[in-house]
Amino acid sequence: MNNPASLLILVFLAITFIQSAYDKIFDWKANVEFLKVHFSKTSILKNYVAQSIVLLVFLELCTGILTLVGCAQLLINGGRTFGFYGAVLSSITLILMLFGQRLAKDYDGARTIAIYFIPSVLAVYWLN
């Protein structure tokens, strides 16, 4: 194993995105209600909260699966393809989330997403 940092970041991303998707799926009603209030003052997202959550869950699940498969690939044969695509999708997903937080003027939430973005971009760089 010559990529322990890459493996650790992929595990981190897999846990982050799978847990987030799980929470949205199994606590759907509370998430929709919370986010309707959260985005109520935005002109773009206020009428598309449920659709946005569906898209986000899809992206989070795809990211989680790709990063998990990337972990396995890295361990089995040192391959980086799935991990790389998982890290790229992770970065794209986080950018979309950041966009939403900025539209909602939730700067603390945006700052938190930026913290997750750093290891995501590191993974893209290391796995490229």
Short mmCIF file of C-alpha atoms in Angstrom, two decimals:
data_model
loop_
_atom_site.label_atom_id
_atom_site.label_comp_id
_atom_site.label_asym_id
_atom_site.label_seq_id
_atom_site.Cartn_x
_atom_site.Cartn_y
_atom_site.Cartn_z
CA MET A 1 0.00 0.00 0.00
CA ASN A 2 1.75 3.12 -1.20
CA ASN A 3 -1.26 5.50 -1.07
CA PRO A 4 -2.43 5.59 2.56
CA ALA A 5 -3.40 9.29 2.41
CA SER A 6 -5.53 8.70 -0.69
CA LEU A 7 -7.20 5.71 0.94
CA LEU A 8 -7.96 7.65 4.12
CA ILE A 9 -9.49 10.56 2.20
CA LEU A 10 -11.60 8.18 0.10
CA VAL A 11 -12.89 6.52 3.28
CA PHE A 12 -13.62 9.97 4.72
CA LEU A 13 -15.55 11.00 1.60
CA ALA A 14 -17.44 7.70 1.43
CA ILE A 15 -18.58 7.99 5.05
CA THR A 16 -19.48 11.66 4.63
CA PHE A 17 -21.61 11.25 1.52
CA ILE A 18 -23.25 7.91 2.32
CA GLN A 19 -24.28 9.12 5.78
CA SER A 20 -25.59 12.38 4.33
CA ALA A 21 -27.67 10.57 1.70
CA TYR A 22 -28.92 8.10 4.32
CA ASP A 23 -30.03 10.95 6.57
CA LYS A 24 -31.89 12.68 3.74
CA ILE A 25 -33.64 9.48 2.64
CA PHE A 26 -34.67 8.22 6.06
CA ASP A 27 -35.58 11.61 7.50
CA TRP A 28 -37.05 12.99 4.28
CA LYS A 29 -39.91 15.00 5.75
CA ALA A 30 -37.78 16.83 8.33
CA ASN A 31 -35.10 17.59 5.74
CA VAL A 32 -37.62 19.00 3.26
CA GLU A 33 -39.29 21.12 5.95
CA PHE A 34 -35.96 22.44 7.24
CA LEU A 35 -34.63 23.24 3.78
CA LYS A 36 -37.86 24.92 2.67
CA VAL A 37 -37.38 27.38 5.50
CA HIS A 38 -33.63 27.59 4.88
CA PHE A 39 -34.09 28.49 1.20
CA SER A 40 -37.33 30.47 1.56
CA LYS A 41 -35.62 33.80 0.85
CA THR A 42 -33.82 32.63 -2.27
CA SER A 43 -35.38 33.40 -5.60
CA ILE A 44 -33.98 30.32 -7.34
CA LEU A 45 -34.24 27.41 -4.89
CA LYS A 46 -37.32 28.17 -2.79
CA ASN A 47 -39.68 26.45 -5.25
CA TYR A 48 -37.38 23.50 -5.98
CA VAL A 49 -36.36 22.19 -2.56
CA ALA A 50 -37.65 18.63 -2.97
CA GLN A 51 -36.18 18.32 -6.47
CA SER A 52 -32.87 19.70 -5.23
CA ILE A 53 -32.77 17.15 -2.43
CA VAL A 54 -33.45 14.32 -4.90
CA LEU A 55 -30.57 15.52 -7.07
CA LEU A 56 -28.32 15.89 -4.04
CA VAL A 57 -29.14 12.41 -2.74
CA PHE A 58 -28.38 10.95 -6.17
CA LEU A 59 -25.03 12.77 -6.32
CA GLU A 60 -24.17 11.80 -2.75
CA LEU A 61 -24.96 8.13 -3.35
CA CYS A 62 -22.96 8.08 -6.59
CA THR A 63 -20.06 9.77 -4.82
CA GLY A 64 -20.22 7.36 -1.90
CA ILE A 65 -20.31 4.32 -4.17
CA LEU A 66 -17.47 5.56 -6.37
CA THR A 67 -15.28 6.36 -3.37
CA LEU A 68 -15.97 2.97 -1.77
CA VAL A 69 -15.17 1.17 -5.01
CA GLY A 70 -12.12 3.42 -5.28
CA CYS A 71 -10.97 2.23 -1.84
CA ALA A 72 -11.32 -1.38 -2.93
CA GLN A 73 -9.55 -0.76 -6.23
CA LEU A 74 -6.70 1.04 -4.48
CA LEU A 75 -6.28 -1.82 -2.02
CA ILE A 76 -6.63 -4.64 -4.55
CA ASN A 77 -4.49 -3.48 -7.43
CA GLY A 78 -3.38 0.10 -6.71
CA GLY A 79 -5.79 1.46 -9.32
CA ARG A 80 -6.98 5.02 -8.98
CA THR A 81 -9.74 5.35 -11.56
CA PHE A 82 -12.84 4.92 -9.39
CA GLY A 83 -11.36 6.90 -6.51
CA PHE A 84 -10.47 9.72 -8.88
CA TYR A 85 -13.99 9.88 -10.33
CA GLY A 86 -15.44 9.70 -6.82
CA ALA A 87 -13.24 12.58 -5.70
CA VAL A 88 -14.18 14.66 -8.76
CA LEU A 89 -17.90 14.00 -8.18
CA SER A 90 -17.40 14.82 -4.51
CA SER A 91 -15.91 18.19 -5.44
CA ILE A 92 -18.74 18.92 -7.89
CA THR A 93 -21.36 17.97 -5.30
CA LEU A 94 -19.73 20.18 -2.69
CA ILE A 95 -19.60 23.10 -5.13
CA LEU A 96 -23.35 22.71 -5.73
CA MET A 97 -23.95 22.61 -1.98
CA LEU A 98 -21.75 25.68 -1.52
CA PHE A 99 -23.75 27.49 -4.21
CA GLY A 100 -26.96 26.73 -2.32
CA GLN A 101 -25.56 27.94 0.98
CA ARG A 102 -24.31 31.15 -0.60
CA LEU A 103 -27.72 31.76 -2.20
CA ALA A 104 -29.31 31.28 1.22
CA LYS A 105 -26.72 33.66 2.69
CA ASP A 106 -25.73 30.94 5.16
CA TYR A 107 -22.07 31.86 5.35
CA ASP A 108 -21.32 29.55 8.29
CA GLY A 109 -22.80 26.64 6.32
CA ALA A 110 -20.75 27.66 3.28
CA ARG A 111 -17.62 27.76 5.42
CA THR A 112 -18.31 24.23 6.65
CA ILE A 113 -18.67 22.99 3.08
CA ALA A 114 -15.38 24.67 2.17
CA ILE A 115 -13.72 22.61 4.92
CA TYR A 116 -14.97 19.41 3.25
CA PHE A 117 -13.89 20.71 -0.14
CA ILE A 118 -10.21 20.81 0.84
CA PRO A 119 -9.73 17.03 1.28
CA SER A 120 -11.95 16.43 -1.73
CA VAL A 121 -9.68 18.47 -3.99
CA LEU A 122 -6.61 16.87 -2.39
CA ALA A 123 -8.02 13.50 -3.37
CA VAL A 124 -8.52 14.69 -6.95
CA TYR A 125 -4.93 15.87 -7.04
CA TRP A 126 -3.42 12.73 -5.45
CA LEU A 127 -5.46 10.29 -7.51
CA ASN A 128 -4.91 12.05 -10.83
#
